Each structure stands twice: as C-alpha cells, then as structure tokens.
PDB file of C-alpha atoms in Angstrom:
ATOM      1  CA  MET M   1       8.822  10.156  13.675  1.00 76.00           C
ATOM      2  CA  GLY M   2      12.694  11.053  14.342  1.00 77.00           C
ATOM      3  CA  PHE M   3      15.530  11.481  11.730  1.00 74.00           C
ATOM      4  CA  SER M   4      19.297  11.445  11.223  1.00 75.00           C
ATOM      5  CA  ASN M   5      22.060  12.335   9.003  1.00 75.00           C
ATOM      6  CA  HIS M   6      24.741  14.083   8.086  1.00 71.00           C
ATOM      7  CA  LEU M   7      22.892  17.459   8.010  1.00 73.00           C
ATOM      8  CA  LYS M   8      20.281  17.239  10.444  1.00 74.00           C
ATOM      9  CA  GLU M   9      18.613  15.601  13.106  1.00 80.00           C
ATOM     10  CA  SER M  10      15.057  16.286  13.085  1.00 78.00           C
ATOM     11  CA  ILE M  11      12.156  15.237  15.252  1.00 84.00           C
ATOM     12  CA  TYR M  12       8.458  15.376  13.777  1.00 86.00           C
ATOM     13  CA  TYR M  13       4.916  15.503  15.277  1.00 87.00           C
ATOM     14  CA  HIS M  14       2.000  15.288  13.108  1.00 86.00           C
ATOM     15  CA  TYR M  15      -2.138  15.067  13.276  1.00 88.00           C
ATOM     16  CA  SER M  16      -3.722  14.169  10.630  1.00 89.00           C
ATOM     17  CA  PRO M  17      -7.038  14.886  10.614  1.00 87.00           C
ATOM     18  CA  SER M  18      -7.741  12.905   7.055  1.00 88.00           C
ATOM     19  CA  HIS M  19      -5.661  11.530   4.936  1.00 89.00           C
ATOM     20  CA  LYS M  20      -5.659  14.420   2.875  1.00 92.00           C
ATOM     21  CA  TYR M  21      -2.908  16.456   4.006  1.00 92.00           C
ATOM     22  CA  SER M  22      -1.146  15.982   8.136  1.00 93.00           C
ATOM     23  CA  VAL M  23       0.249  19.614  10.203  1.00 94.00           C
ATOM     24  CA  GLY M  24       3.481  19.409  12.169  1.00 91.00           C
ATOM     25  CA  VAL M  25       6.436  20.125  13.714  1.00 91.00           C
ATOM     26  CA  GLU M  26       9.243  19.660  13.363  1.00 89.00           C
ATOM     27  CA  SER M  27      12.055  20.057  15.645  1.00 87.00           C
ATOM     28  CA  LEU M  28      15.966  19.833  13.833  1.00 83.00           C
ATOM     29  CA  LYS M  29      19.317  21.025  14.264  1.00 83.00           C
ATOM     30  CA  ASN M  30      20.748  22.397  11.235  1.00 79.00           C
ATOM     31  CA  LYS M  31      24.667  20.297  11.571  1.00 76.00           C
ATOM     32  CA  TYR M  32      25.667  22.383   8.852  1.00 75.00           C
ATOM     33  CA  TYR M  33      25.052  25.467   9.997  1.00 75.00           C
ATOM     34  CA  ARG M  34      25.062  24.711  13.727  1.00 79.00           C
ATOM     35  CA  THR M  35      21.539  25.463  14.163  1.00 81.00           C
ATOM     36  CA  ASN M  36      18.386  24.698  16.093  1.00 83.00           C
ATOM     37  CA  LEU M  37      15.427  25.168  14.659  1.00 84.00           C
ATOM     38  CA  SER M  38      10.950  24.298  13.923  1.00 88.00           C
ATOM     39  CA  TYR M  39       9.680  24.053  11.129  1.00 90.00           C
ATOM     40  CA  LEU M  40       5.083  24.748  11.273  1.00 94.00           C
ATOM     41  CA  ARG M  41       4.921  21.379   8.418  1.00 93.00           C
ATOM     42  CA  LEU M  42       1.983  20.746   5.563  1.00 95.00           C
ATOM     43  CA  THR M  43       1.398  18.197   3.892  1.00 95.00           C
ATOM     44  CA  TYR M  44      -1.160  17.826   1.470  1.00 97.00           C
ATOM     45  CA  LEU M  45      -2.010  14.413  -0.733  1.00 97.00           C
ATOM     46  CA  LEU M  46      -2.572  15.701  -4.517  1.00 97.00           C
ATOM     47  CA  LYS M  47      -3.257  12.256  -5.884  1.00 97.00           C
ATOM     48  CA  ARG M  48      -3.529   8.719  -4.526  1.00 97.00           C
ATOM     49  CA  ILE M  49      -4.169   6.212  -6.669  1.00 97.00           C
ATOM     50  CA  ASN M  50      -5.896   2.648  -5.575  1.00 97.00           C
ATOM     51  CA  THR M  51      -5.775  -0.564  -7.510  1.00 96.00           C
ATOM     52  CA  LYS M  52      -6.740  -4.146  -6.373  1.00 93.00           C
ATOM     53  CA  ASP M  53      -2.020  -4.854  -5.619  1.00 94.00           C
ATOM     54  CA  SER M  54      -1.117  -0.935  -6.185  1.00 96.00           C
ATOM     55  CA  GLN M  55      -0.930   2.053  -4.868  1.00 97.00           C
ATOM     56  CA  VAL M  56       0.304   5.544  -6.065  1.00 97.00           C
ATOM     57  CA  ASN M  57       0.899   8.862  -4.250  1.00 97.00           C
ATOM     58  CA  VAL M  58       1.462  11.970  -4.853  1.00 98.00           C
ATOM     59  CA  TYR M  59       2.218  14.770  -2.564  1.00 97.00           C
ATOM     60  CA  PHE M  60       2.593  18.130  -2.461  1.00 97.00           C
ATOM     61  CA  GLN M  61       4.878  19.375   0.985  1.00 96.00           C
ATOM     62  CA  SER M  62       6.060  22.242   2.749  1.00 96.00           C
ATOM     63  CA  GLY M  63       7.362  24.008   5.528  1.00 94.00           C
ATOM     64  CA  ILE M  64       8.014  27.267   7.013  1.00 94.00           C
ATOM     65  CA  ARG M  65      10.221  28.404  10.302  1.00 91.00           C
ATOM     66  CA  PHE M  66       8.784  29.823  12.974  1.00 86.00           C
ATOM     67  CA  ASP M  67      11.269  32.654  14.409  1.00 83.00           C
ATOM     68  CA  LYS M  68      12.107  34.305   9.919  1.00 84.00           C
ATOM     69  CA  PHE M  69       9.306  33.091   7.806  1.00 82.00           C
ATOM     70  CA  HIS M  70      11.695  33.689   5.036  1.00 84.00           C
ATOM     71  CA  ASP M  71      13.186  30.185   5.761  1.00 89.00           C
ATOM     72  CA  ASN M  72      11.012  27.691   3.973  1.00 93.00           C
ATOM     73  CA  PHE M  73      10.715  24.894   2.595  1.00 93.00           C
ATOM     74  CA  PHE M  74       7.747  22.476  -0.693  1.00 96.00           C
ATOM     75  CA  GLY M  75       8.423  20.009  -3.074  1.00 97.00           C
ATOM     76  CA  LEU M  76       6.725  17.421  -4.246  1.00 98.00           C
ATOM     77  CA  ARG M  77       6.913  13.420  -3.174  1.00 97.00           C
ATOM     78  CA  GLY M  78       5.379  10.653  -4.511  1.00 97.00           C
ATOM     79  CA  ASP M  79       5.440   6.567  -5.067  1.00 97.00           C
ATOM     80  CA  TRP M  80       4.452   3.414  -6.392  1.00 98.00           C
ATOM     81  CA  GLU M  81       4.201   0.090  -4.408  1.00 97.00           C
ATOM     82  CA  THR M  82       3.247  -3.254  -4.421  1.00 97.00           C
ATOM     83  CA  ARG M  83       3.607  -5.871  -1.997  1.00 96.00           C
ATOM     84  CA  ARG M  84       6.885  -6.966  -3.007  1.00 97.00           C
ATOM     85  CA  TRP M  85       8.001  -3.209  -5.687  1.00 97.00           C
ATOM     86  CA  TYR M  86       8.614   0.106  -4.484  1.00 97.00           C
ATOM     87  CA  VAL M  87       9.144   3.430  -5.616  1.00 98.00           C
ATOM     88  CA  ASP M  88       9.272   6.942  -4.328  1.00 97.00           C
ATOM     89  CA  PHE M  89      11.172  10.464  -4.995  1.00 97.00           C
ATOM     90  CA  ASN M  90      10.466  13.082  -3.402  1.00 97.00           C
ATOM     91  CA  TYR M  91      11.452  16.988  -4.677  1.00 97.00           C
ATOM     92  CA  LYS M  92      12.223  19.984  -2.927  1.00 95.00           C
ATOM     93  CA  GLU M  93      12.947  23.225  -3.093  1.00 96.00           C
ATOM     94  CA  LEU M  94      14.606  24.795   0.588  1.00 92.00           C
ATOM     95  CA  GLU M  95      15.660  28.874   1.086  1.00 91.00           C
ATOM     96  CA  THR M  96      18.320  28.798   4.902  1.00 83.00           C
ATOM     97  CA  ASN M  97      19.674  31.382   6.055  1.00 77.00           C
ATOM     98  CA  ASN M  98      19.813  33.406   2.996  1.00 82.00           C
ATOM     99  CA  LEU M  99      20.336  30.706   0.673  1.00 87.00           C
ATOM    100  CA  THR M 100      18.420  29.207  -1.302  1.00 93.00           C
ATOM    101  CA  TYR M 101      19.146  25.232  -3.018  1.00 92.00           C
ATOM    102  CA  THR M 102      16.582  22.512  -4.395  1.00 95.00           C
ATOM    103  CA  HIS M 103      17.431  18.778  -3.134  1.00 93.00           C
ATOM    104  CA  GLN M 104      16.253  15.761  -5.097  1.00 96.00           C
ATOM    105  CA  ASP M 105      16.621  12.394  -4.064  1.00 94.00           C
ATOM    106  CA  TYR M 106      15.206   8.679  -5.761  1.00 97.00           C
ATOM    107  CA  GLN M 107      14.321   5.133  -3.677  1.00 96.00           C
ATOM    108  CA  VAL M 108      13.729   1.478  -5.508  1.00 98.00           C
ATOM    109  CA  GLY M 109      13.620  -1.252  -2.926  1.00 97.00           C
ATOM    110  CA  PHE M 110      11.873  -3.965  -2.394  1.00 97.00           C
ATOM    111  CA  ALA M 111      10.999  -6.656  -0.461  1.00 97.00           C
ATOM    112  CA  PRO M 112      13.069 -10.506  -0.034  1.00 97.00           C
ATOM    113  CA  TYR M 113       9.469 -11.836   1.535  1.00 97.00           C
ATOM    114  CA  LEU M 114       5.320 -11.128   1.784  1.00 96.00           C
ATOM    115  CA  GLY M 115       4.790 -10.476   5.199  1.00 93.00           C
ATOM    116  CA  GLU M 116       1.225 -11.181   7.029  1.00 92.00           C
ATOM    117  CA  TYR M 117      -0.527  -8.766   8.674  1.00 93.00           C
ATOM    118  CA  GLY M 118       1.178  -7.904  12.328  1.00 92.00           C
ATOM    119  CA  ASP M 119       4.996 -10.439  11.157  1.00 95.00           C
ATOM    120  CA  LEU M 120       8.560  -8.035  10.843  1.00 96.00           C
ATOM    121  CA  HIS M 121       8.231  -6.672   7.098  1.00 96.00           C
ATOM    122  CA  THR M 122      11.990  -5.828   5.231  1.00 97.00           C
ATOM    123  CA  TRP M 123      12.289  -3.554   2.869  1.00 97.00           C
ATOM    124  CA  VAL M 124      16.452  -3.929   1.225  1.00 97.00           C
ATOM    125  CA  MET M 125      16.136  -0.747  -0.719  1.00 97.00           C
ATOM    126  CA  LEU M 126      18.533   1.640  -2.655  1.00 96.00           C
ATOM    127  CA  LYS M 127      18.389   4.951  -2.690  1.00 94.00           C
ATOM    128  CA  THR M 128      20.119   8.236  -4.250  1.00 94.00           C
ATOM    129  CA  ARG M 129      20.283  12.239  -4.035  1.00 90.00           C
ATOM    130  CA  THR M 130      21.692  15.304  -5.119  1.00 92.00           C
ATOM    131  CA  ASN M 131      21.414  18.358  -3.789  1.00 89.00           C
ATOM    132  CA  SER M 132      22.791  22.007  -6.203  1.00 92.00           C
ATOM    133  CA  LEU M 133      24.584  23.177  -3.405  1.00 87.00           C
ATOM    134  CA  THR M 134      27.014  19.987  -3.483  1.00 86.00           C
ATOM    135  CA  LYS M 135      25.523  18.974  -7.165  1.00 89.00           C
ATOM    136  CA  LYS M 136      26.624  15.368  -5.904  1.00 88.00           C
ATOM    137  CA  TRP M 137      25.122  12.216  -6.186  1.00 91.00           C
ATOM    138  CA  SER M 138      25.320   9.391  -3.660  1.00 89.00           C
ATOM    139  CA  ALA M 139      23.692   6.202  -3.428  1.00 92.00           C
ATOM    140  CA  TYR M 140      23.028   3.991  -0.538  1.00 92.00           C
ATOM    141  CA  PRO M 141      21.737   0.999   0.695  1.00 94.00           C
ATOM    142  CA  VAL M 142      18.637   1.477   3.018  1.00 94.00           C
ATOM    143  CA  ILE M 143      16.937  -1.296   4.214  1.00 95.00           C
ATOM    144  CA  LYS M 144      13.870  -0.817   6.757  1.00 95.00           C
ATOM    145  CA  PHE M 145      11.586  -3.045   8.637  1.00 95.00           C
ATOM    146  CA  PHE M 146       7.921  -2.218  10.242  1.00 92.00           C
ATOM    147  CA  LYS M 147       6.278  -4.806  12.712  1.00 93.00           C
ATOM    148  CA  GLY M 148       3.463  -2.980  14.493  1.00 91.00           C
ATOM    149  CA  ASN M 149       3.255   0.988  14.661  1.00 90.00           C
ATOM    150  CA  LEU M 150       6.869   1.470  14.741  1.00 92.00           C
ATOM    151  CA  LEU M 151       9.008   1.667  11.961  1.00 91.00           C
ATOM    152  CA  PHE M 152      12.421   1.720  11.543  1.00 93.00           C
ATOM    153  CA  GLU M 153      14.900   2.600   8.138  1.00 90.00           C
ATOM    154  CA  SER M 154      18.554   2.579   8.505  1.00 90.00           C
ATOM    155  CA  GLY M 155      21.061   3.265   5.509  1.00 89.00           C
ATOM    156  CA  TYR M 156      24.244   3.985   5.606  1.00 87.00           C
ATOM    157  CA  SER M 157      27.342   6.363   2.711  1.00 82.00           C
ATOM    158  CA  ARG M 158      31.107   6.263   2.678  1.00 77.00           C
ATOM    159  CA  ASP M 159      30.152  10.142   2.118  1.00 72.00           C
ATOM    160  CA  ASN M 160      26.709  11.244   3.554  1.00 66.00           C
ATOM    161  CA  GLU M 161      27.252   8.901   7.109  1.00 73.00           C
ATOM    162  CA  TRP M 162      24.311   7.552   8.214  1.00 81.00           C
ATOM    163  CA  ASP M 163      20.488   7.818   7.479  1.00 82.00           C
ATOM    164  CA  ILE M 164      18.204   7.081  10.514  1.00 85.00           C
ATOM    165  CA  HIS M 165      14.292   6.773  10.166  1.00 85.00           C
ATOM    166  CA  LEU M 166      12.545   5.761  12.766  1.00 85.00           C
ATOM    167  CA  MET M 167       8.714   6.298  12.759  1.00 87.00           C
ATOM    168  CA  TYR M 168       5.679   5.151  15.409  1.00 88.00           C
ATOM    169  CA  ARG M 169       1.635   5.205  15.012  1.00 83.00           C
ATOM    170  CA  PHE M 170       0.025   6.880  17.417  1.00 82.00           C
TER     171      PHE M 170
ATOM    172  CA  MET D   1     -24.738 -29.152 -63.700  1.00 42.00           C
ATOM    173  CA  SER D   2     -26.750 -31.300 -60.917  1.00 43.00           C
ATOM    174  CA  GLY D   3     -23.625 -34.022 -60.636  1.00 45.00           C
ATOM    175  CA  ILE D   4     -21.162 -31.398 -59.868  1.00 43.00           C
ATOM    176  CA  TYR D   5     -23.164 -29.872 -57.352  1.00 45.00           C
ATOM    177  CA  ILE D   6     -23.382 -32.949 -55.759  1.00 43.00           C
ATOM    178  CA  LEU D   7     -19.967 -33.004 -55.291  1.00 42.00           C
ATOM    179  CA  CYS D   8     -19.287 -30.186 -54.375  1.00 43.00           C
ATOM    180  CA  ILE D   9     -21.452 -30.550 -50.920  1.00 45.00           C
ATOM    181  CA  GLY D  10     -19.380 -34.014 -51.508  1.00 49.00           C
ATOM    182  CA  PHE D  11     -15.686 -31.949 -50.580  1.00 46.00           C
ATOM    183  CA  LYS D  12     -17.384 -29.750 -48.365  1.00 51.00           C
ATOM    184  CA  GLU D  13     -18.675 -32.078 -46.334  1.00 55.00           C
ATOM    185  CA  VAL D  14     -15.433 -33.679 -46.102  1.00 50.00           C
ATOM    186  CA  PHE D  15     -13.985 -30.002 -45.874  1.00 50.00           C
ATOM    187  CA  VAL D  16     -16.506 -29.363 -42.844  1.00 51.00           C
ATOM    188  CA  ARG D  17     -16.532 -32.749 -41.286  1.00 56.00           C
ATOM    189  CA  LYS D  18     -11.840 -32.402 -41.341  1.00 54.00           C
ATOM    190  CA  LEU D  19     -12.190 -28.948 -40.148  1.00 51.00           C
ATOM    191  CA  PHE D  20     -14.180 -30.076 -36.932  1.00 51.00           C
ATOM    192  CA  THR D  21     -11.766 -33.605 -36.549  1.00 50.00           C
ATOM    193  CA  ILE D  22      -8.932 -31.147 -36.684  1.00 52.00           C
ATOM    194  CA  GLY D  23     -10.543 -28.710 -34.544  1.00 54.00           C
ATOM    195  CA  LEU D  24     -11.745 -30.552 -31.445  1.00 46.00           C
ATOM    196  CA  SER D  25      -8.451 -32.632 -31.747  1.00 49.00           C
ATOM    197  CA  VAL D  26      -7.825 -28.864 -30.588  1.00 48.00           C
ATOM    198  CA  ILE D  27      -9.249 -27.721 -28.646  1.00 46.00           C
ATOM    199  CA  ALA D  28     -10.134 -31.314 -26.936  1.00 44.00           C
ATOM    200  CA  PRO D  29      -7.187 -31.651 -25.612  1.00 44.00           C
ATOM    201  CA  ILE D  30      -7.070 -28.468 -23.999  1.00 44.00           C
ATOM    202  CA  MET D  31     -10.296 -28.738 -22.633  1.00 42.00           C
ATOM    203  CA  SER D  32      -9.233 -32.038 -19.996  1.00 39.00           C
ATOM    204  CA  LEU D  33      -6.427 -29.828 -19.667  1.00 39.00           C
ATOM    205  CA  TYR D  34      -9.055 -27.187 -18.250  1.00 39.00           C
ATOM    206  CA  ALA D  35     -10.988 -29.857 -16.738  1.00 36.00           C
ATOM    207  CA  GLU D  36      -7.710 -30.970 -14.443  1.00 36.00           C
ATOM    208  CA  VAL D  37      -7.084 -27.335 -13.500  1.00 34.00           C
ATOM    209  CA  GLU D  38     -10.389 -27.136 -12.257  1.00 34.00           C
ATOM    210  CA  GLU D  39      -9.731 -30.017 -10.982  1.00 35.00           C
ATOM    211  CA  GLU D  40      -7.105 -29.508  -8.615  1.00 37.00           C
ATOM    212  CA  HIS D  41      -8.684 -26.058  -7.824  1.00 38.00           C
ATOM    213  CA  ASP D  42      -9.271 -28.515  -4.139  1.00 38.00           C
ATOM    214  CA  HIS D  43      -9.889 -25.797  -1.975  1.00 39.00           C
ATOM    215  CA  LEU D  44      -7.149 -26.107   0.703  1.00 39.00           C
ATOM    216  CA  ASN D  45      -6.027 -22.487   1.092  1.00 43.00           C
ATOM    217  CA  HIS D  46      -9.530 -20.583   0.194  1.00 44.00           C
ATOM    218  CA  ILE D  47     -13.203 -20.921   0.367  1.00 46.00           C
ATOM    219  CA  HIS D  48     -15.996 -19.658  -1.991  1.00 45.00           C
ATOM    220  CA  LYS D  49     -18.379 -17.812   1.149  1.00 51.00           C
ATOM    221  CA  GLU D  50     -22.085 -17.736   0.623  1.00 50.00           C
ATOM    222  CA  SER D  51     -22.760 -14.057   1.787  1.00 52.00           C
ATOM    223  CA  ILE D  52     -27.001 -13.824   3.505  1.00 47.00           C
ATOM    224  CA  ASP D  53     -27.322 -11.797  -0.123  1.00 47.00           C
ATOM    225  CA  GLY D  54     -26.580 -14.608  -1.988  1.00 47.00           C
ATOM    226  CA  ASP D  55     -22.967 -13.193  -2.786  1.00 53.00           C
ATOM    227  CA  LYS D  56     -20.192 -15.433  -3.424  1.00 60.00           C
ATOM    228  CA  PHE D  57     -16.711 -14.171  -2.097  1.00 67.00           C
ATOM    229  CA  ASP D  58     -12.676 -15.210  -1.913  1.00 75.00           C
ATOM    230  CA  VAL D  59     -11.343 -15.410   1.880  1.00 83.00           C
ATOM    231  CA  ASP D  60      -8.875 -17.872   3.154  1.00 86.00           C
ATOM    232  CA  THR D  61      -9.615 -20.413   5.020  1.00 86.00           C
ATOM    233  CA  ARG D  62      -6.791 -20.771   8.169  1.00 87.00           C
ATOM    234  CA  ARG D  63      -7.317 -17.123   8.356  1.00 88.00           C
ATOM    235  CA  PHE D  64     -11.552 -17.599   8.740  1.00 90.00           C
ATOM    236  CA  ASN D  65     -11.695 -19.916  10.633  1.00 90.00           C
ATOM    237  CA  GLU D  66      -9.175 -18.884  13.216  1.00 91.00           C
ATOM    238  CA  PHE D  67     -10.579 -15.305  13.197  1.00 92.00           C
ATOM    239  CA  ILE D  68     -14.403 -16.518  13.553  1.00 92.00           C
ATOM    240  CA  ASN D  69     -12.956 -18.706  16.686  1.00 91.00           C
ATOM    241  CA  GLY D  70     -15.224 -18.147  19.614  1.00 89.00           C
ATOM    242  CA  LEU D  71     -17.569 -16.154  18.206  1.00 89.00           C
ATOM    243  CA  SER D  72     -21.372 -17.125  17.840  1.00 89.00           C
ATOM    244  CA  ASP D  73     -24.048 -14.789  17.570  1.00 90.00           C
ATOM    245  CA  MET D  74     -22.438 -12.126  15.381  1.00 93.00           C
ATOM    246  CA  LYS D  75     -21.826 -11.019  11.906  1.00 94.00           C
ATOM    247  CA  VAL D  76     -18.624 -11.013   9.698  1.00 94.00           C
ATOM    248  CA  ALA D  77     -18.530  -8.101   6.742  1.00 95.00           C
ATOM    249  CA  VAL D  78     -15.881  -9.425   4.151  1.00 94.00           C
ATOM    250  CA  VAL D  79     -14.631  -6.258   2.809  1.00 95.00           C
ATOM    251  CA  SER D  80     -12.183  -5.736  -0.412  1.00 94.00           C
ATOM    252  CA  VAL D  81     -10.320  -2.661  -0.344  1.00 96.00           C
ATOM    253  CA  ASN D  82      -7.848  -1.779  -3.364  1.00 96.00           C
ATOM    254  CA  GLY D  83      -4.994   0.048  -1.877  1.00 96.00           C
ATOM    255  CA  MET D  84      -4.216  -2.386   0.800  1.00 95.00           C
ATOM    256  CA  VAL D  85       0.104  -2.797  -0.256  1.00 94.00           C
ATOM    257  CA  CYS D  86       0.833  -2.202   3.045  1.00 91.00           C
ATOM    258  CA  ASP D  87       0.905  -2.764   6.872  1.00 92.00           C
ATOM    259  CA  PHE D  88       1.638  -0.069   8.371  1.00 87.00           C
ATOM    260  CA  CYS D  89      -1.147   1.525   6.116  1.00 86.00           C
ATOM    261  CA  ALA D  90      -3.473  -0.962   6.796  1.00 90.00           C
ATOM    262  CA  ARG D  91      -2.955  -0.125  10.855  1.00 92.00           C
ATOM    263  CA  GLY D  92      -5.045   3.140  10.331  1.00 91.00           C
ATOM    264  CA  ILE D  93      -8.274   0.479   8.711  1.00 94.00           C
ATOM    265  CA  GLU D  94      -7.923  -2.201  12.176  1.00 94.00           C
ATOM    266  CA  LYS D  95      -7.563   1.369  14.945  1.00 92.00           C
ATOM    267  CA  THR D  96     -10.373   2.872  12.474  1.00 92.00           C
ATOM    268  CA  PHE D  97     -12.822  -0.101  12.796  1.00 95.00           C
ATOM    269  CA  LYS D  98     -12.189  -0.495  16.608  1.00 93.00           C
ATOM    270  CA  ARG D  99     -13.828   2.617  18.112  1.00 92.00           C
ATOM    271  CA  ASN D 100     -16.745   1.519  16.978  1.00 93.00           C
ATOM    272  CA  SER D 101     -17.793  -0.103  19.447  1.00 93.00           C
ATOM    273  CA  GLU D 102     -19.924  -2.766  17.895  1.00 94.00           C
ATOM    274  CA  VAL D 103     -17.507  -4.653  16.806  1.00 95.00           C
ATOM    275  CA  PHE D 104     -15.047  -7.128  18.678  1.00 94.00           C
ATOM    276  CA  LYS D 105     -12.850  -8.256  16.028  1.00 94.00           C
ATOM    277  CA  VAL D 106     -10.824  -6.261  12.732  1.00 95.00           C
ATOM    278  CA  ASP D 107      -7.835  -8.890  11.169  1.00 95.00           C
ATOM    279  CA  VAL D 108      -6.964  -7.769   7.143  1.00 95.00           C
ATOM    280  CA  ASP D 109      -5.493 -10.002   4.806  1.00 94.00           C
ATOM    281  CA  LEU D 110      -2.752  -8.099   2.628  1.00 94.00           C
ATOM    282  CA  GLY D 111      -2.268 -11.034   0.340  1.00 92.00           C
ATOM    283  CA  ARG D 112      -5.823 -11.242  -0.617  1.00 92.00           C
ATOM    284  CA  GLY D 113      -6.628  -7.135  -0.450  1.00 94.00           C
ATOM    285  CA  LYS D 114      -9.349  -8.171   2.186  1.00 95.00           C
ATOM    286  CA  VAL D 115     -10.725  -6.582   5.989  1.00 96.00           C
ATOM    287  CA  LEU D 116     -13.037  -8.457   7.912  1.00 96.00           C
ATOM    288  CA  ILE D 117     -14.735  -7.384  10.856  1.00 96.00           C
ATOM    289  CA  ALA D 118     -16.435  -8.848  13.284  1.00 96.00           C
ATOM    290  CA  PHE D 119     -20.253  -7.226  14.504  1.00 95.00           C
ATOM    291  CA  SER D 120     -22.526  -7.174  16.912  1.00 94.00           C
ATOM    292  CA  GLN D 121     -25.631  -9.137  15.610  1.00 91.00           C
ATOM    293  CA  GLY D 122     -27.771  -6.582  15.885  1.00 90.00           C
ATOM    294  CA  THR D 123     -25.816  -3.983  14.426  1.00 92.00           C
ATOM    295  CA  ILE D 124     -26.920  -3.374  10.115  1.00 92.00           C
ATOM    296  CA  ILE D 125     -23.987  -3.325   8.020  1.00 93.00           C
ATOM    297  CA  ASP D 126     -23.974  -1.045   5.007  1.00 91.00           C
ATOM    298  CA  PHE D 127     -21.375  -0.429   2.379  1.00 94.00           C
ATOM    299  CA  GLU D 128     -21.902   2.979   3.057  1.00 94.00           C
ATOM    300  CA  TYR D 129     -20.859   3.380   6.189  1.00 94.00           C
ATOM    301  CA  ILE D 130     -17.646   0.381   4.956  1.00 96.00           C
ATOM    302  CA  SER D 131     -16.149   2.359   2.834  1.00 95.00           C
ATOM    303  CA  ARG D 132     -16.517   5.877   4.259  1.00 95.00           C
ATOM    304  CA  LYS D 133     -14.411   4.802   6.610  1.00 95.00           C
ATOM    305  CA  ILE D 134     -11.906   2.553   4.398  1.00 96.00           C
ATOM    306  CA  LEU D 135     -11.850   5.797   2.469  1.00 95.00           C
ATOM    307  CA  GLU D 136     -10.551   8.160   6.020  1.00 92.00           C
ATOM    308  CA  ASN D 137      -7.700   5.285   6.036  1.00 92.00           C
ATOM    309  CA  GLY D 138      -6.771   6.533   2.326  1.00 94.00           C
ATOM    310  CA  GLN D 139      -7.609   3.245   0.793  1.00 96.00           C
ATOM    311  CA  THR D 140     -10.715   2.327  -1.496  1.00 96.00           C
ATOM    312  CA  ALA D 141     -13.786  -0.024  -0.456  1.00 96.00           C
ATOM    313  CA  THR D 142     -15.051  -2.472  -3.793  1.00 94.00           C
ATOM    314  CA  LYS D 143     -17.535  -4.953  -1.911  1.00 92.00           C
ATOM    315  CA  LEU D 144     -18.593  -5.398   0.559  1.00 93.00           C
ATOM    316  CA  ALA D 145     -20.218 -10.098   1.730  1.00 91.00           C
ATOM    317  CA  VAL D 146     -21.986  -9.868   5.789  1.00 91.00           C
ATOM    318  CA  LEU D 147     -21.986 -13.471   6.792  1.00 89.00           C
ATOM    319  CA  GLU D 148     -24.332 -14.676  10.136  1.00 90.00           C
ATOM    320  CA  ILE D 149     -22.401 -16.757  12.629  1.00 88.00           C
ATOM    321  CA  ARG D 150     -24.413 -18.112  14.685  1.00 84.00           C
TER     322      ARG D 150
END
C-alpha cells in the first residue's frame, strides 16, 4: 500500500494471517519533521457485522517505531458500507518527537453505478479531517477506483494538496 | 319477541352480506394486482433451480449459464453470503477457493450475494467447509445449494 499527502509519503506492506488481524511494516518519510522512519503496525478487527446488504467494521489500529519505542500511535477506525453507500471514521492518538497529538478523519461516499464483479468500480467521496496541532478542519473530495486487485484513491484540497493512495492485494 | 329476534338475524345477515361485498370489492383488485405481478414475474433475469437436496435457490440466469458453459460432470455449489458488498473485499473468496485443487471455477455475484463454485464430481461439499472458507475472508455464508452438472 502506498500513500502520499502533505504530511507523509509511505509504503505499507502488511500480511493478514486471518481476517481478524494484520501485521505489517510501514516505511515513511515525515515531511513535517523531514525524517525517515519505520513503524511496526498491528490492526485488529474488534467487531464485524455482516448482513445481506451491508458490512460494519470496527478496528483497533496501532504502530510503534522500530528505533524509538516512545514514538507510536494507536486508535480506532470503523466503516459501514453497502454496495451504494460508504461511511468511515478514523481516530488516532500519536506520539512523535515528544509531541502528543490526535488525528481524526471522516468520510462519506457513494458509488455512482453498481458494477459487477471484475468491473471497474468507482466511488465518489467527501473527506474531512483535523488534528489537534492545527485544530483546523479541512474537507475535500476524494475519488476511488478499483478493479481486480488494484485500488487507487486520490483527493485534493488547497490546504493539504494531494492525497494519493495506491493498494494492491496479493 | 321471536319477531324481533328474526328481524335481528335479518339485519345481521344484511350487515354480514354487505361487509362481505365491501370486503370482496376491496380485496379483489388487490388480489388481481398481485396475480398480475406474479404473471409479470417472467424468470427472464433469474431462475429458481432445485438443488440435489431439494432446496430451491435463486440465481441470475445469464450469469449462471455463463458459469456452467463448458462444464460437465461437476458439482456447482451456490453459496449465499452476507457482507459481500465490495468487489475488492470479495477477491479473497475467489483466491481461497482456487487454492483447492478440486475447484475448477469460482464466480461472485455481488448483486445477489452469491458465490458459485464448480467442484469436481467426486467432491463431498458440506456447508461447514464452505462457511469456514468464507469466514476466513471475513464474510458469512448463510445457505448452500449444490447442483449436479451432467
């Protein structure tokens, strides 16, 4: 998984031994502090509700820096989705360079058409986020495409510039 | 007294008959509407097949015919799955079953929440195995029907 925005550029490799959890390594370039670092990450599925037309997920997420154990993060992430609608939240508490802050983002979206299995799928979303350092909220449009095992997501705001997210499922 | 009693029965009969007439006039159009809907249910877009254990199930005809095209002497498992709302998430189901050497083909119908799996004829397909494999990917199997393709 590759990710790039105004704060970081990162590559995240993770492995899921079961649907309940995944472990991985995230190597990132922190653009704010101008440092390169790596996190050992753990994501754990706390709750999943499957219905005929929807799925709800709540995850615990965490990461710890390899070389500085006091640099870490943990939080909750959740989503609700149908084939047409999507809503998610993400809340993290981070400790970096002796600074503790929180990050939160929320996203709502819809699929303009319902593709079949194997088609190109498209989601149009609106994302909003803030952190306790700047205390400023920003909102921006995001578009997500996926086909087969490849997912591409991109958003743009004048404040935060580009958000680019690329994922391949092996 | 008996005259009043007969009069009451007469009123009752008239009342019941009127009630019956009104009821019928309300119910009849609804019933005919329902019958029309049933007639319009033309099975062009889906079929109700019967599995080898006698259960009925609902699949997309075009999709099912495409799936079984070229298959012979096989068993097709039709699995109803909850939580299969996204193509990207359902990819794992296909991968999981394709690891099994007795599986020839897998298809996912996101719209109906169905997974079609073609197994070799000799395979014993049980719901426990199927639901465990579906759960490994995070979804929930709710029903299984097995068809024989000759």
